[in-house]
C-alpha cells in the first residue's frame, strides 16, 4: 500500500532500530514487531509477542485479496484508517453469561463468516467468544489488555492452533492491535512472498535460534 510516511515516523523508526536490532527477523515478523513497539514506545514487546512468519504471509495475502477485517471495539477501528472494518459493538447486548463484547463477536461472525482477519485489542471475553466459533480465520490478532482474563485468553488462542498474533503478558490494547494489522496492511505485496517458518516463535526465540 502506497502512503506518505511523515518525517517524524521516519526518525522514530531510526531511533527504535538504534535501540532494538530487528534485522535478523523475517520481513513480516519484523514489520509487526516494529510497528507494535513503535505504537507503544515499549521495547519489551519484542520478546513478548508470539507470531509465525508463515501464518503472517498467508494473512497478508488474504488481507490484500480483500478479506474482511473484524475489530472488537471502535478504538481499534479508529487505528485502522486505510481499510474498512466491521465492528458490531454498538448493536450488541449483554446477557446472562454473555458480555456485550462477546455478543458483538457473534454478530460480526454472522455477517462476515469464515476467512476474516480478527483484531481484538480490548476485551478478553471477545477473544474467548471467537474461540468458540467455527470462524476459520485468516488470522486472529489477539492482543486484549487487562489483569483479568487477558493472559488466559491469549494462551487459549495459542493453544487453539489458529493462525495468530498474540503476546504472553497482560499488556495489549487497541493501539497495539491496530498496529499489528497496519503492519500487514502497509507491507508491500510480492509475488514470491516471505519464506514461511515451521512453528510459532517469539522474536527473541528467533534471534537465539539464528545465533545457535
C-alpha atoms as one frame of an Amber mdcrd trajectory, in Angstrom:
protein
   0.000   0.000   0.000   1.416   3.367  -1.063   1.369   6.001   1.643   3.324
   9.109   2.561   5.464   8.499   5.636   5.851  11.559   7.863   9.429  12.568
   8.737   8.595  12.142  12.429   7.754   8.477  11.818  10.980   8.013   9.855
  13.004   9.453  12.730  11.045   7.410  15.271  11.870   4.186  13.434  15.512
   5.207  13.171  15.685   5.641  16.937  13.770   2.409  17.528  16.235   0.433
  15.377  19.162   2.067  17.146  17.860   0.579  20.415  16.419  -2.694  19.114
  18.049  -4.922  16.500  15.283  -6.389  14.337  17.409  -7.004  11.247  17.542
 -10.778  11.860  13.753 -11.175  11.787  11.787 -12.362   8.723  10.130  -9.469
   6.856   6.533  -9.663   8.092   7.555 -10.609  11.614   9.867  -7.613  11.644
   7.126  -5.346  10.316   4.670  -6.401  13.019   7.199  -6.257  15.848   8.463
  -2.827  14.859   5.027  -1.298  14.387   3.749  -2.670  17.688   6.845  -1.448
  19.520   6.537   1.892  17.766   2.850   2.270  18.665   3.505   1.719  22.371
   7.089   3.011  22.679   7.652  -0.248  24.534  10.689  -2.321  23.589   9.523
  -5.226  25.757   7.023  -6.218  23.077   9.959  -7.559  21.064  10.243 -10.505
  23.468   6.566 -10.607  24.470   4.962 -11.137  21.069   4.352 -14.617  19.657
   3.887 -14.851  15.891   4.702 -17.023  12.899   6.077 -15.821   9.563   4.214
 -18.409   7.503   0.888 -17.514   9.107   1.598 -13.829   8.598   2.357 -14.444
   4.912  -0.988 -16.183   4.380  -2.816 -13.469   6.305  -1.031 -10.777   4.313
  -2.225 -12.383   1.090  -5.789 -12.710   2.379  -5.845  -9.111   3.556  -4.638
  -7.758   0.228  -7.076 -10.014  -1.601  -9.948  -8.298   0.200 -10.664 -10.480
   3.240 -12.892  -8.747   5.812 -11.317  -7.229   8.912 -13.328  -7.511  12.127
 -12.475  -5.498  15.244 -13.807  -5.797  18.767 -14.112  -2.070  19.539 -14.298
   1.233  17.684 -10.943   2.283  19.127  -9.277  -0.488  17.130 -11.219   0.544
  14.040 -10.051   4.140  14.530  -6.447   2.974  14.311  -7.000   1.143  11.009
  -7.567   4.076   8.694  -6.800   2.524   5.296  -9.116  -0.469   5.343 -12.795
  -0.870   6.115 -13.558  -2.776   9.290 -16.559  -4.497  10.813 -17.457  -3.687
  14.420 -20.805  -4.679  15.891 -20.329  -3.490  19.463 -22.986  -0.784  19.103
 -25.551  -3.425  18.162 -24.552  -5.881  20.874 -26.248  -6.534  24.192 -25.036
  -8.296  27.289 -26.959 -11.159  28.843 -26.581 -13.996  31.331 -23.112 -15.427
  30.832 -22.503 -13.202  27.815 -20.709  -9.860  27.756 -21.550  -7.175  25.240
 -18.124  -7.642  23.656 -18.726 -11.365  23.217 -22.143 -10.758  21.678 -20.554
  -8.304  19.240 -18.216 -11.059  18.068 -21.194 -13.347  17.426 -22.938 -10.651
  15.431 -19.811  -9.936  13.386 -19.311 -13.612  12.584 -22.914 -13.871  11.381
 -22.093 -11.065   8.971 -18.645 -11.993   7.646 -18.478 -15.781   8.004 -15.180
 -17.675   7.759 -11.911 -16.365   6.381 -11.779 -12.939   8.037  -8.959 -11.268
   9.919  -9.997 -10.633  13.533  -8.349  -7.838  15.513  -9.072  -7.922  19.249
  -7.352  -5.339  21.407  -9.718  -4.658  24.256 -11.875  -7.413  25.731 -10.611
 -10.884  26.664 -14.231 -12.085  26.518 -14.323 -11.119  22.827 -11.333 -13.355
  22.158 -12.813 -16.142  24.271 -16.055 -15.965  22.277 -14.219 -16.081  18.952
 -12.530 -19.297  20.030 -15.932 -20.946  20.485 -16.945 -20.219  16.900 -16.055
 -22.129  13.751 -14.633 -18.952  12.279 -11.739 -20.454  10.251  -9.943 -17.097
  10.450  -7.218 -15.938   8.117  -5.590 -14.518  11.245  -6.507 -13.613  14.809
  -4.641 -10.651  16.222  -5.378 -11.322  19.862  -3.890  -8.576  21.999  -6.515
  -7.793  24.646  -5.278  -5.920  27.687  -6.034  -6.368  31.364  -5.357  -8.116
  34.640  -8.432 -10.363  34.401  -8.608 -12.876  31.586  -6.155 -11.304  29.164
  -3.259 -13.691  29.748  -5.577 -16.694  29.841  -7.457 -15.793  26.663  -4.226
 -15.254  24.745  -2.831 -18.556  25.987  -6.049 -20.240  24.831  -5.628 -18.628
  21.416  -2.142 -20.072  21.057  -3.329 -23.476  22.227  -6.164 -23.431  19.676
  -3.762 -23.767  16.756  -5.423 -20.902  14.887  -3.153 -18.554  12.918  -2.473
 -15.798  15.384  -0.533 -12.845  16.678  -0.551 -12.737  20.460   1.598 -11.832
  23.420   2.352 -13.529  26.706   1.821 -10.735  29.233  -1.184  -8.717  30.402
  -0.126  -5.914  28.063  -2.035  -5.132  24.893  -4.730  -2.693  23.854  -6.425
  -1.106  20.902  -3.384   0.800  19.672  -1.070  -2.206  19.507  -3.744  -4.451
  17.982  -4.395  -1.902  15.238  -0.650  -1.512  14.749  -0.223  -5.240  14.122
  -2.902  -5.157  11.421  -1.463  -1.988   9.910   1.935  -3.655   9.633   0.411
  -6.235   7.301  -1.635  -3.613   5.514   1.334  -1.346   4.812   3.772  -4.097
   3.911   4.276  -4.339   0.135   2.869  -7.274  -1.756   5.241  -9.643  -3.549
   4.701 -12.483  -5.969   7.264 -14.603  -4.165   6.348 -13.625  -0.643   8.282
 -14.291   2.555   9.548 -17.763   3.372   7.286 -19.461   5.944   8.670 -20.705
   9.224   7.755 -24.089  10.633   6.399 -23.109  14.042   5.409 -20.059  16.110
   8.264 -18.322  17.865   8.741 -15.097  19.717  11.174 -12.652  18.109  13.663
 -13.265  20.904  13.468 -17.019  20.272  14.027 -16.429  16.563  17.138 -14.435
  17.385  18.581 -17.165  19.596  17.757 -19.872  17.048  19.537 -17.924  14.351
  22.611 -17.430  16.532  22.804 -21.076  17.637
